[in-house]
PDB file of C-alpha atoms in Angstrom:
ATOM      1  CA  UNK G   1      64.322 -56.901 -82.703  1.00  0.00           C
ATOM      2  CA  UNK G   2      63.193 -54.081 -80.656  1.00  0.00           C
ATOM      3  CA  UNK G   3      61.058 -52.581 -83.030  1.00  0.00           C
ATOM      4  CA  UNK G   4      61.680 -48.970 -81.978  1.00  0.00           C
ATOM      5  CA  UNK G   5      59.816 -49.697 -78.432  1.00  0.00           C
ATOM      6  CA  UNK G   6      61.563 -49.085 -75.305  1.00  0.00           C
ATOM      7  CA  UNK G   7      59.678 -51.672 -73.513  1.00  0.00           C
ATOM      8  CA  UNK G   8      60.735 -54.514 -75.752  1.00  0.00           C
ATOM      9  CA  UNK G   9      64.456 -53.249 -75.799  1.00  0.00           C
ATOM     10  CA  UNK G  10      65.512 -55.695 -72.769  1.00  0.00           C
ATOM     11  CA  UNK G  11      64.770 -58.740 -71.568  1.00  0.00           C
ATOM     12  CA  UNK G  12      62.470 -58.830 -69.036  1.00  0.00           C
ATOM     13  CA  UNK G  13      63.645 -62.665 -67.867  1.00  0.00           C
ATOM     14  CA  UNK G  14      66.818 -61.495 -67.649  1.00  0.00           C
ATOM     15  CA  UNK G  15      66.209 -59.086 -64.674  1.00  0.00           C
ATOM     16  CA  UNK G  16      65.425 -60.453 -61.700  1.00  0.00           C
ATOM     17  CA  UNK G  17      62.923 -57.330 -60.406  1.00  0.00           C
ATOM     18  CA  UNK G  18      61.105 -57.571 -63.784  1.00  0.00           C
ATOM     19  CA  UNK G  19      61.328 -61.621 -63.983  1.00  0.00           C
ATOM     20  CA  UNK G  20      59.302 -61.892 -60.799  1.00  0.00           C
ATOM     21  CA  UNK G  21      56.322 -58.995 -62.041  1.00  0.00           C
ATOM     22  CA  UNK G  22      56.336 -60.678 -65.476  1.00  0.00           C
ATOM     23  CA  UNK G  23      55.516 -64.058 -63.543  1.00  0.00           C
ATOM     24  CA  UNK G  24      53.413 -62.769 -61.259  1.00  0.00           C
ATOM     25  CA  UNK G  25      51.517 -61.269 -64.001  1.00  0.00           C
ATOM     26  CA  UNK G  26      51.364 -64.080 -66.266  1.00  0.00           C
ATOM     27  CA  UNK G  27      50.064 -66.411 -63.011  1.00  0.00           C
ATOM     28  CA  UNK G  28      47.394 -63.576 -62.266  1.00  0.00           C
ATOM     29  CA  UNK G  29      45.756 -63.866 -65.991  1.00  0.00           C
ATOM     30  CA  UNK G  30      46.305 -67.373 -66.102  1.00  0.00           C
ATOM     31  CA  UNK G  31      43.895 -68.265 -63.264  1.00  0.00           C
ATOM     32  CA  UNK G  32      42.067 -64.748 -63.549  1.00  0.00           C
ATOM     33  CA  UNK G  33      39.292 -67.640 -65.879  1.00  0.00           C
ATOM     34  CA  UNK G  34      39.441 -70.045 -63.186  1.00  0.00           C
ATOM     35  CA  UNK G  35      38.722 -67.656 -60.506  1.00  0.00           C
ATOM     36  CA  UNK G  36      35.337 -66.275 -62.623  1.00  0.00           C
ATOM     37  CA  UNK G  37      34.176 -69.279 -63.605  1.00  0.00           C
ATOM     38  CA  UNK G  38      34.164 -70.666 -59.059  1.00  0.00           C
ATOM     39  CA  UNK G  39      32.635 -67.172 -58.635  1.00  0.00           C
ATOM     40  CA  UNK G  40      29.755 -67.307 -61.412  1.00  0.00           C
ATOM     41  CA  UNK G  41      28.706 -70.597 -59.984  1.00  0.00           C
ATOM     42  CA  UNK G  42      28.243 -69.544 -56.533  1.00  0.00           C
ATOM     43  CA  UNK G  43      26.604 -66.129 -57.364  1.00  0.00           C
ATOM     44  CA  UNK G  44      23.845 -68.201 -60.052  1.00  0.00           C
ATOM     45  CA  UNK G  45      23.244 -70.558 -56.552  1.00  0.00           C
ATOM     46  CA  UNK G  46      22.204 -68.031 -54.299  1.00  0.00           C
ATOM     47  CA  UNK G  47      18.889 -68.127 -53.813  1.00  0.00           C
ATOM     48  CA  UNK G  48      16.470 -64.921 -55.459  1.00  0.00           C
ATOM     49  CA  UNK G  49      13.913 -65.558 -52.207  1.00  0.00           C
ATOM     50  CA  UNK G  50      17.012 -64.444 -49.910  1.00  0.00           C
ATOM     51  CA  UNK G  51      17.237 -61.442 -52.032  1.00  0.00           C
ATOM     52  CA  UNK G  52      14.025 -60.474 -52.905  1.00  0.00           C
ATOM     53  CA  UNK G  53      12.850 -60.913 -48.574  1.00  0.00           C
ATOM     54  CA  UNK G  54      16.284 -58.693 -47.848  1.00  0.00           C
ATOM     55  CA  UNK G  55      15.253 -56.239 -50.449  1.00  0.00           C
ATOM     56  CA  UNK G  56      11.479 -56.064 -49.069  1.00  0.00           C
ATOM     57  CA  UNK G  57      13.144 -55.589 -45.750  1.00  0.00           C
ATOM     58  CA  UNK G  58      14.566 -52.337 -46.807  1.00  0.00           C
ATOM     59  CA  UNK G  59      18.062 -53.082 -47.463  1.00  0.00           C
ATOM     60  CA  UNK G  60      20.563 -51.425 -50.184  1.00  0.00           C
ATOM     61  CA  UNK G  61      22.636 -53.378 -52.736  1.00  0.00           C
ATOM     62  CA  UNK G  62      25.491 -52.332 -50.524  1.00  0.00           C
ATOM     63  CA  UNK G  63      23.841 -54.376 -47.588  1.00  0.00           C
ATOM     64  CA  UNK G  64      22.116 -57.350 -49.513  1.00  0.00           C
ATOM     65  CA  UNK G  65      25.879 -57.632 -50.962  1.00  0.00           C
ATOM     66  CA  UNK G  66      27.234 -57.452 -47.053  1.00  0.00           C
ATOM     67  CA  UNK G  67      24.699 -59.172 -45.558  1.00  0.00           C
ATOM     68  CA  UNK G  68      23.547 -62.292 -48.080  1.00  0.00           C
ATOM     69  CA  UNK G  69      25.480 -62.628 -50.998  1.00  0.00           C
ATOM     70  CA  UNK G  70      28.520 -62.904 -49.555  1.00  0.00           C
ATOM     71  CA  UNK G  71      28.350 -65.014 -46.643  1.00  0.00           C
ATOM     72  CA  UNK G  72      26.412 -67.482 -48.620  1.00  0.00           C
ATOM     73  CA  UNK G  73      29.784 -66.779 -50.931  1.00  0.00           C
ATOM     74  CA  UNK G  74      32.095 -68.266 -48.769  1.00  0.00           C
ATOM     75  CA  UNK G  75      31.993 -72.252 -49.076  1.00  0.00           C
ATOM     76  CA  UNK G  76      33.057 -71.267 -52.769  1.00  0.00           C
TER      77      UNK G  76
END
């Protein structure tokens, strides 16, 4: 059944264009969790003294983000 909506009218496995975004999209928001949950963990370890001397030194969230959090990102 269709249900009177034109994107459930075809199959989108049986086109090869839409078979590949379908997958690609499914694949994205399966390991979308995964991704968060490495991230998280390796944001909650960086330490608040390298933030709090950075932000005493004058620098912006753009340049704390640059210049601490994420090289100390990067083993993760």
């Amino acid at each position: 059944k269709s249900y009177n909506v034109p994107i459930f009218s075809n199959s989108w496995l049986s086109d090869p264009d839409k078979a590949f975004w379908a997958l690609v999209i499914v694949t994205v928001w399966q390991y979308t969790g995964y991704m968060m949950v490495i991230y998280i963990a390796g944001l909650v370890n960086i330490p608040r003294d390298l933030l709090e001397a950075a932000s005493i030194d004058g620098a912006n969230s753009y340049q704390r983000l640059k210049n601490v959090i994420l090289p100390l990102m990067v083993p993760s």
